[in-house]
Tab-separated table of C-alpha atoms in Angstrom:
chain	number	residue	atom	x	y	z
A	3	UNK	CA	4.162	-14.477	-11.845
A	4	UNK	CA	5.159	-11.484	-13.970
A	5	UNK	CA	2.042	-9.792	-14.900
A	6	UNK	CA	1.008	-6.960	-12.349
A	7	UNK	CA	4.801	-5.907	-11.755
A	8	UNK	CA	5.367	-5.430	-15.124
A	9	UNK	CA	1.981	-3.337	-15.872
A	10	UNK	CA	3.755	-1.153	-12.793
A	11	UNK	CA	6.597	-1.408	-14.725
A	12	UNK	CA	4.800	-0.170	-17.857
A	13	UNK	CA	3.441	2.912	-15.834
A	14	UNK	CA	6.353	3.760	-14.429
A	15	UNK	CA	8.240	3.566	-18.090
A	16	UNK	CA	5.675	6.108	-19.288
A	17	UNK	CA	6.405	8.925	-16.728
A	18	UNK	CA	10.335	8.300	-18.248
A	19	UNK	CA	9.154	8.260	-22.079
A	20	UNK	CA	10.402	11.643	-22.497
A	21	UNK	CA	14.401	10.363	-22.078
A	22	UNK	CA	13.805	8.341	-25.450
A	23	UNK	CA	12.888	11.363	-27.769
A	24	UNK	CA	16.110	12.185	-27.496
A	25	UNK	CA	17.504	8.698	-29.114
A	26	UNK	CA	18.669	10.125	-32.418
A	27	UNK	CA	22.544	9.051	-32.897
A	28	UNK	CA	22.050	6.184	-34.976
A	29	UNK	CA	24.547	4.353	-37.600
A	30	UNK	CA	24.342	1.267	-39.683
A	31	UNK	CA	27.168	-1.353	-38.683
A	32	UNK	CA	30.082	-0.993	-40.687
A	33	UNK	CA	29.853	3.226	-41.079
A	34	UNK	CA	32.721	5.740	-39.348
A	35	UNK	CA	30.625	8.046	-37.888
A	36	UNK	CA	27.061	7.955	-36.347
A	37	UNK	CA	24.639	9.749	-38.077
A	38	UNK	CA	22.395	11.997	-36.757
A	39	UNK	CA	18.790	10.130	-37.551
A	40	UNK	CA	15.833	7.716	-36.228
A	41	UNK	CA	16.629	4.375	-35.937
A	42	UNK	CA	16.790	2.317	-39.348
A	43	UNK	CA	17.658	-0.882	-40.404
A	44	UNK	CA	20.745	-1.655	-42.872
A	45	UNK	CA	18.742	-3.385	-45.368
A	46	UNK	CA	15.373	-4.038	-46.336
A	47	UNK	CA	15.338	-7.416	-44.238
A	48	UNK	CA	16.889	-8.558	-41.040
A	49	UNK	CA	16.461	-11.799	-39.011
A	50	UNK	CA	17.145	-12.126	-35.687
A	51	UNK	CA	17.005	-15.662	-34.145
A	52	UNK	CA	15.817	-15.396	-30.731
A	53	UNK	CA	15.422	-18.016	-27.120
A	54	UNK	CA	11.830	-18.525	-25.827
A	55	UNK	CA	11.793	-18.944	-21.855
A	56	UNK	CA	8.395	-18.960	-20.029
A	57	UNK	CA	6.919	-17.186	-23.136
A	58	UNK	CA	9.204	-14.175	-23.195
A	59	UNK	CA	11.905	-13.485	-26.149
A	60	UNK	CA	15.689	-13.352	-25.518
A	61	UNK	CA	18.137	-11.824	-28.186
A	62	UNK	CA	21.479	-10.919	-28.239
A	63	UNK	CA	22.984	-7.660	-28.507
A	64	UNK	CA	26.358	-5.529	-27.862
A	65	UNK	CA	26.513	-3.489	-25.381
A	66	UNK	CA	29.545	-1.337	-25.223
A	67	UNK	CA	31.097	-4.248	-27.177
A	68	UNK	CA	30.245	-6.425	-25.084
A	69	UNK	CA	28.192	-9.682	-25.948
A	70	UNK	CA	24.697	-9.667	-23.990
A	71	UNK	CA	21.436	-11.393	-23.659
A	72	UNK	CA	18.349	-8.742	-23.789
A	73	UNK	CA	14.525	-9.237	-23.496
A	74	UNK	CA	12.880	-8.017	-26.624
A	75	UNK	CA	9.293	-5.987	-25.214
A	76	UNK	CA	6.888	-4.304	-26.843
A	77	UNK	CA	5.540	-2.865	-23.525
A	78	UNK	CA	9.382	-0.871	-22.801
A	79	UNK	CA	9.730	2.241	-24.341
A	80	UNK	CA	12.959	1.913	-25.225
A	81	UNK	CA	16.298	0.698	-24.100
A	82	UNK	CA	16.372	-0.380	-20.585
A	83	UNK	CA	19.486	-1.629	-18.388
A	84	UNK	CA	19.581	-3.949	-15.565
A	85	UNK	CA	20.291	-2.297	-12.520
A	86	UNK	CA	21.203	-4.361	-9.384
A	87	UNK	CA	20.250	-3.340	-6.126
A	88	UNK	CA	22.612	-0.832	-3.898
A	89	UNK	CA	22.512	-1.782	0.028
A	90	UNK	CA	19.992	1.078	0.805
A	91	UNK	CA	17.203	0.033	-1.518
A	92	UNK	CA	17.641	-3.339	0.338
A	93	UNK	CA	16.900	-1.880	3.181
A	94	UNK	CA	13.891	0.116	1.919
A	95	UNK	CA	10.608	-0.954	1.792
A	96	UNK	CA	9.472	-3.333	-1.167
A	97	UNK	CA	6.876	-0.820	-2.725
A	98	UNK	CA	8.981	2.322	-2.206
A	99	UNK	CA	12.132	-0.092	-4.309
A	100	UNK	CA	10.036	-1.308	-6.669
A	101	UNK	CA	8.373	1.933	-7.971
A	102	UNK	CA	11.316	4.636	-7.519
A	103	UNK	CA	14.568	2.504	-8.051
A	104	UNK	CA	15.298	3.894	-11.784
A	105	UNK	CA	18.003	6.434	-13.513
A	106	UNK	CA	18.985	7.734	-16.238
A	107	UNK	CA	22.407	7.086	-17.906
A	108	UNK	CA	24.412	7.530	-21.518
A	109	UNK	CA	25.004	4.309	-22.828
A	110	UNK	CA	28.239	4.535	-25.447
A	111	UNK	CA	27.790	1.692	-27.755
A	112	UNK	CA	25.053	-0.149	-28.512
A	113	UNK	CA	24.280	-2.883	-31.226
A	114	UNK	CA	21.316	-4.793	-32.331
A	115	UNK	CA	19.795	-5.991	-35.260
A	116	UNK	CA	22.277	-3.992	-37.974
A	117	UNK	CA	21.677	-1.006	-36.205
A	118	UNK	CA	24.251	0.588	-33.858
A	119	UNK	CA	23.785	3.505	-31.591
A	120	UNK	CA	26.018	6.027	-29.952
A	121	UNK	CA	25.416	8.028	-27.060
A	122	UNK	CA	22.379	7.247	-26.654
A	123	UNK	CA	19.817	7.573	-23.072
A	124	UNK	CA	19.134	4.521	-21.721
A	125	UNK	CA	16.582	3.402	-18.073
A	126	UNK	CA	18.523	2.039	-15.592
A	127	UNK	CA	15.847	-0.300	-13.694
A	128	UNK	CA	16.194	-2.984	-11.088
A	129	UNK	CA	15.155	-5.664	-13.250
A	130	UNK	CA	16.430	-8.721	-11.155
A	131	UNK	CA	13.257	-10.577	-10.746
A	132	UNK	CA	12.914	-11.236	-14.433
A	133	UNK	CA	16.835	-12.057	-14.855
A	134	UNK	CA	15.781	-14.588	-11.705
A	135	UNK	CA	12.639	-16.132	-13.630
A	136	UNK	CA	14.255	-16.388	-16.965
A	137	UNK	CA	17.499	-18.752	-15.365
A	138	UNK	CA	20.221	-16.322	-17.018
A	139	UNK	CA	22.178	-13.362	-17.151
A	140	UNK	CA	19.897	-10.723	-18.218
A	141	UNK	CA	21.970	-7.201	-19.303
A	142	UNK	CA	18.085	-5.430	-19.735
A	143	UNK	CA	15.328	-4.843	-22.064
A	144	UNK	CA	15.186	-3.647	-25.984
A	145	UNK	CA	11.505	-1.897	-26.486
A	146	UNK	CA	9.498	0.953	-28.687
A	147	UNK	CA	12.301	3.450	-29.399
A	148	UNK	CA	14.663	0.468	-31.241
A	149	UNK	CA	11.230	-1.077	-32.784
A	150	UNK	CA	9.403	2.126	-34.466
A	151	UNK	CA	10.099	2.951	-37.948
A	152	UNK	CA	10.198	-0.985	-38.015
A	153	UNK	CA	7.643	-3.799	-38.876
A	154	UNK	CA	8.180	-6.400	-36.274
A	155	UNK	CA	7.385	-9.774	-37.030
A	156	UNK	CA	7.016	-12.783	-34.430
A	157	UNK	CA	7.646	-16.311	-35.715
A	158	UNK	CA	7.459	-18.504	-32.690
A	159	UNK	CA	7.426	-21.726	-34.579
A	160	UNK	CA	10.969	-20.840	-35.973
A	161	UNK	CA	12.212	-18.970	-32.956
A	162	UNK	CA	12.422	-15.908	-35.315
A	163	UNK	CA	12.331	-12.065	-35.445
A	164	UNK	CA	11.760	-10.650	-39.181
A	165	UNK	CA	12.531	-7.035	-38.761
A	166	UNK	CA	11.718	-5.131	-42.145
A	167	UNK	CA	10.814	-1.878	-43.901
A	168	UNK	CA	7.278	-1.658	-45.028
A	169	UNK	CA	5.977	-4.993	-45.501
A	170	UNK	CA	9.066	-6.186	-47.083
A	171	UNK	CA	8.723	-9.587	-45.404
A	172	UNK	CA	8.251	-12.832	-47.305
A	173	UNK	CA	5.324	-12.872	-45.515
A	174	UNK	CA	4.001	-10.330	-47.666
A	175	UNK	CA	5.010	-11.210	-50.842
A	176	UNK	CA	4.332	-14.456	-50.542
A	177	UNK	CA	1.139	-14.902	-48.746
A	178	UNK	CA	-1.660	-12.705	-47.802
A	179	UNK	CA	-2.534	-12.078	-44.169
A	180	UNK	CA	-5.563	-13.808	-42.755
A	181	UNK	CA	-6.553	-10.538	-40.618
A	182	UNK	CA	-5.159	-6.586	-40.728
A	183	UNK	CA	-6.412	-5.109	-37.595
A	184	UNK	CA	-5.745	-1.232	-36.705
A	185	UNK	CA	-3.765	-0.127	-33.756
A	186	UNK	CA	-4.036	2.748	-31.388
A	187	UNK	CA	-0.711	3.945	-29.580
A	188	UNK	CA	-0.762	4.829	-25.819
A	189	UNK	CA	2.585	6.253	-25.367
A	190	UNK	CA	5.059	3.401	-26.804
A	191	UNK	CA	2.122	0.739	-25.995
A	192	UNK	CA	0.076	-0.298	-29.245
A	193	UNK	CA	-3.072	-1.190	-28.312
A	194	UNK	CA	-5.969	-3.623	-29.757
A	195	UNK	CA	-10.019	-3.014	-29.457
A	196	UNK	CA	-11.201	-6.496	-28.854
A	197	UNK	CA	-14.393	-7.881	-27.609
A	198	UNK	CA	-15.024	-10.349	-25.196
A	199	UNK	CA	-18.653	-11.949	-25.122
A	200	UNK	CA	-21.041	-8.804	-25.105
A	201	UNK	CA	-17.556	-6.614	-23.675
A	202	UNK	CA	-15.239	-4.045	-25.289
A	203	UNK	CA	-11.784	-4.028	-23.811
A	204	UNK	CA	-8.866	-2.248	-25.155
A	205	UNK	CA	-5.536	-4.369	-24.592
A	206	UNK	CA	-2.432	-3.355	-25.049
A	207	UNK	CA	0.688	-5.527	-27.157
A	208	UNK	CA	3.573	-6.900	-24.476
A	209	UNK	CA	5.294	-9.929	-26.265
A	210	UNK	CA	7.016	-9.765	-22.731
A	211	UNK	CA	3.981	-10.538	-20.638
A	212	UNK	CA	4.103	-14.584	-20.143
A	213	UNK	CA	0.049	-14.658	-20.018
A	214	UNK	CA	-2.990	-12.354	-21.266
A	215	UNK	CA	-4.366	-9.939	-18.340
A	216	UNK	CA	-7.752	-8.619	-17.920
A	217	UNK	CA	-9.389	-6.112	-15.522
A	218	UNK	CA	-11.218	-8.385	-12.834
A	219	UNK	CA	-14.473	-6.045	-13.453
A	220	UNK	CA	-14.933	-8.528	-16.311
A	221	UNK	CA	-15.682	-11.689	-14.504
A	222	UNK	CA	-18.825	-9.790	-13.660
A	223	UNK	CA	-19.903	-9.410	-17.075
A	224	UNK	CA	-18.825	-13.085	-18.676
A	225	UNK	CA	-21.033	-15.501	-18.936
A	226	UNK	CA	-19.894	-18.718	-17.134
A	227	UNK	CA	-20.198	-20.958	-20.500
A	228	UNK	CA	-17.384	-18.708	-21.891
A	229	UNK	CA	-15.016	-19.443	-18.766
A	230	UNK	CA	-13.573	-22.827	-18.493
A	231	UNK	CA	-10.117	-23.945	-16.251
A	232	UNK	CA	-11.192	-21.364	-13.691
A	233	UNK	CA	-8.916	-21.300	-10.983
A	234	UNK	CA	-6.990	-19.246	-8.565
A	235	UNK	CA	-3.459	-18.533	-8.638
A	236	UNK	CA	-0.517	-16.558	-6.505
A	237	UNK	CA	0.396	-13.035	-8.335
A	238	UNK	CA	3.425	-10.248	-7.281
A	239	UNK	CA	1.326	-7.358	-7.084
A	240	UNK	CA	2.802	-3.786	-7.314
A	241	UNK	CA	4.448	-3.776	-3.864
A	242	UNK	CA	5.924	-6.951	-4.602
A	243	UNK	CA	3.691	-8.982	-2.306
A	244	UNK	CA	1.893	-11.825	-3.337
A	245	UNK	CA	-1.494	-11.248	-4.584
A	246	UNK	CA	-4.547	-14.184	-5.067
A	247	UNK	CA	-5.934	-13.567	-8.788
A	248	UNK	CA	-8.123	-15.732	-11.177
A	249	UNK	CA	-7.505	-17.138	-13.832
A	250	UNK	CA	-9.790	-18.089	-16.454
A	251	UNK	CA	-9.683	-19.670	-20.675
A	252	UNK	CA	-11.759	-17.672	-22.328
A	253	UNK	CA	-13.614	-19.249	-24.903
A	254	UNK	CA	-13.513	-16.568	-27.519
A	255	UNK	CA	-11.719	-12.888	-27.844
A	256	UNK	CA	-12.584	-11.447	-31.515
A	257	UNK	CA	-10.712	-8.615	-33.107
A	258	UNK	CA	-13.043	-7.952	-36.056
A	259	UNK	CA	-13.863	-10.911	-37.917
A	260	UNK	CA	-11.321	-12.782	-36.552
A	261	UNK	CA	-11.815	-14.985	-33.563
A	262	UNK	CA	-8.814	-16.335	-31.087
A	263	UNK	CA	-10.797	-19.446	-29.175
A	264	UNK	CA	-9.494	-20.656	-25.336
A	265	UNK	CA	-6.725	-18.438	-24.588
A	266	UNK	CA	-5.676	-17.868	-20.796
A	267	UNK	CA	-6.021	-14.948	-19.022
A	268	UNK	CA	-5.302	-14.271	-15.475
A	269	UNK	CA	-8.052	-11.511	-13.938
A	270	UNK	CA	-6.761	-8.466	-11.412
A	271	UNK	CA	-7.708	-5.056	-10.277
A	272	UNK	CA	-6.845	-2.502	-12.931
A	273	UNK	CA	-8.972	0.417	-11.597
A	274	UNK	CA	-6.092	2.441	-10.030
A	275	UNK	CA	-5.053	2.261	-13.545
A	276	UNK	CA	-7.775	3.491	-15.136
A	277	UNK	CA	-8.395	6.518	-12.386
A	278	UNK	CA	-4.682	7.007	-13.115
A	279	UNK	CA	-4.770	7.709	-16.554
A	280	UNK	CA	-6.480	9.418	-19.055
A	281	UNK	CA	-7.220	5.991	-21.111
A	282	UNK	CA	-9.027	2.557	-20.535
A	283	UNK	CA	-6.486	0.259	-21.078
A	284	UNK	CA	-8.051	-2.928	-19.612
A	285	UNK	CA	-5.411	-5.135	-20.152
A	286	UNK	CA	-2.613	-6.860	-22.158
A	287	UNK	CA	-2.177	-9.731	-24.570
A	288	UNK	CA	0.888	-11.523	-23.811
A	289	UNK	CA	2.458	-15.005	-25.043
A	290	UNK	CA	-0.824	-16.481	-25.891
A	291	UNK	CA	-2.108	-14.108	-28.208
A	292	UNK	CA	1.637	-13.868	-29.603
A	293	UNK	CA	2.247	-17.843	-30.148
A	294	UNK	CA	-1.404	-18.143	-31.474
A	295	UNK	CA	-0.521	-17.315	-35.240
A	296	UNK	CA	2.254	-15.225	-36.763
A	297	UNK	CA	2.082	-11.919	-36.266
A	298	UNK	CA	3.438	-8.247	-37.391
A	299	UNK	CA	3.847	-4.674	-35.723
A	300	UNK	CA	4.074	-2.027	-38.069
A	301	UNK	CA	4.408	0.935	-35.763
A	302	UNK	CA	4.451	3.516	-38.381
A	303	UNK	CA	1.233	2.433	-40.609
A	304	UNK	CA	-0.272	1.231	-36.847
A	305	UNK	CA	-1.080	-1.789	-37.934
A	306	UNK	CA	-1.111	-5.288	-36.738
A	307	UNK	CA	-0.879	-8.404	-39.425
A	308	UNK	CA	-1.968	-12.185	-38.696
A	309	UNK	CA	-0.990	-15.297	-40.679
């Protein structure tokens, strides 16, 4: 029940992007001083074992040298902290909470992945209804500012992160991808053209999304022999109420030559999106695009690898 408040969440992210750029105090773990730099790795390779819990990614980090458990998402745009409720935003009402309740603060120490950062701007965002959903103690979210000059990779079958300069992976020395498809960037989101049946739709990457979404405009347009499990389910729309969507396997989504058969998506209104914003993103591809086959972000070269 995750979807539509974290595409809100994605929005509202966006109109904070700007707090990121200024990220730049990195240092590799072991070093005196931080340096004055993008974020880098300390070696060529580094593998980060991570949790799975209703499809999302847990990892742990230090955060002012303390041990925590963080969300790895490629929809944040950054680092974000979990900020708990004060008494008045209890008292306000759900929608005004839900899409104002986020601040800016310094965090001192942060470390994750061989990289440490000092001083660096962090979200502060009421985050308590994934923390709640995931069963544990959640300290926030690690996105696009501690992932870009990265190449990401997902192993799901080993419960793995690979985290490497350009195609340094074994991955890549030792086996050739099945599929390279090009990415487009919307802010910190990278995005896929895909088409569905007869339809283009342009989906964005969240490995923290627990299911695939899709603009309900496209249930118009699908034949019925591509839908199959069609049913309706209970959503938290974007004033935290519960919303009725549809949800649908689609028999076939192809990116290119490459075809990804039966995977679920769940179908809401996305049109205050689109008039929004000055793109068509009609979508995301969450856990079952991400379990499907192992796959690699490499933000710089915008490309995305399949195995």
């Amino acid at each position: 029940m995750k979807n539509l408040i974290y595409l809100c969440t994605y929005l509202l992210f966006s109109i904070f992007s700007p707090v990121f750029a200024q990220n730049n105090d990195i240092a590799f773990l072991g070093s005196d001083n931080f340096l004055e730099n993008e974020p880098a790795l300390p070696g060529d390779l580094v593998y980060v074992p991570f949790q799975l819990a209703d499809g999302k990614i847990f990892v742990n980090a230090r955060l002012e040298g303390k041990p925590k458990t963080f969300m790895l998402d490629t929809g944040a745009p950054g680092l974000i902290l979990n900020g708990k409720k004060s008494n008045k935003e209890k008292n306000m009402s759900a929608e005004f909470s839900a899409l104002t309740a986020s601040s800016e603060t310094v965090v001192s120490r942060f470390e994750w992945a061989g990289m440490r950062r000092g001083n660096t701007n962090a979200l502060v965002v009421n985050i308590s209804h994934l923390e709640a959903a995931a069963g544990m103690e959640l300290a926030g979210l690690i996105g696009y500012d501690l992932l870009k000059n990265a190449e990401v990779l997902f192993d799901y079958q080993n419960k793995q992160l690979v985290l490497s300069r350009d195609r340094k992976s074994v991955w890549h020395k030792d086996r050739k991808p099945k599929a390279v498809f090009n990415l487009e960037m919307i802010d910190h989101l990278p995005v896929l053209k895909v088409k569905i049946g007869d339809q283009t739709a342009y989906l964005g990457l969240d490995c923290g999304a627990e299911s695939n979404l899709l603009d309900e405009s496209f249930l118009k347009f699908l034949p019925k022999s591509m839908l199959s499990k069609v049913k309706k389910e209970k959503l938290v729309g974007m004033n935290r109420q519960e919303v009725v969507s549809v949800s649908a396997r689609i028999s076939d989504t192809r990116i290119q030559k490459e075809s990804f058969q039966n995977m679920k998506y769940l179908f809401t209104d996305l049109s205050g999106v689109k008039g929004d914003m000055d793109f068509a993103l009609d979508g995301l591809l969450g856990f079952p695009f991400f379990e499907s086959a192992v796959i690699s972000i490499n933000y710089k070269k915008q490309k995305l690898y399949v195995w």
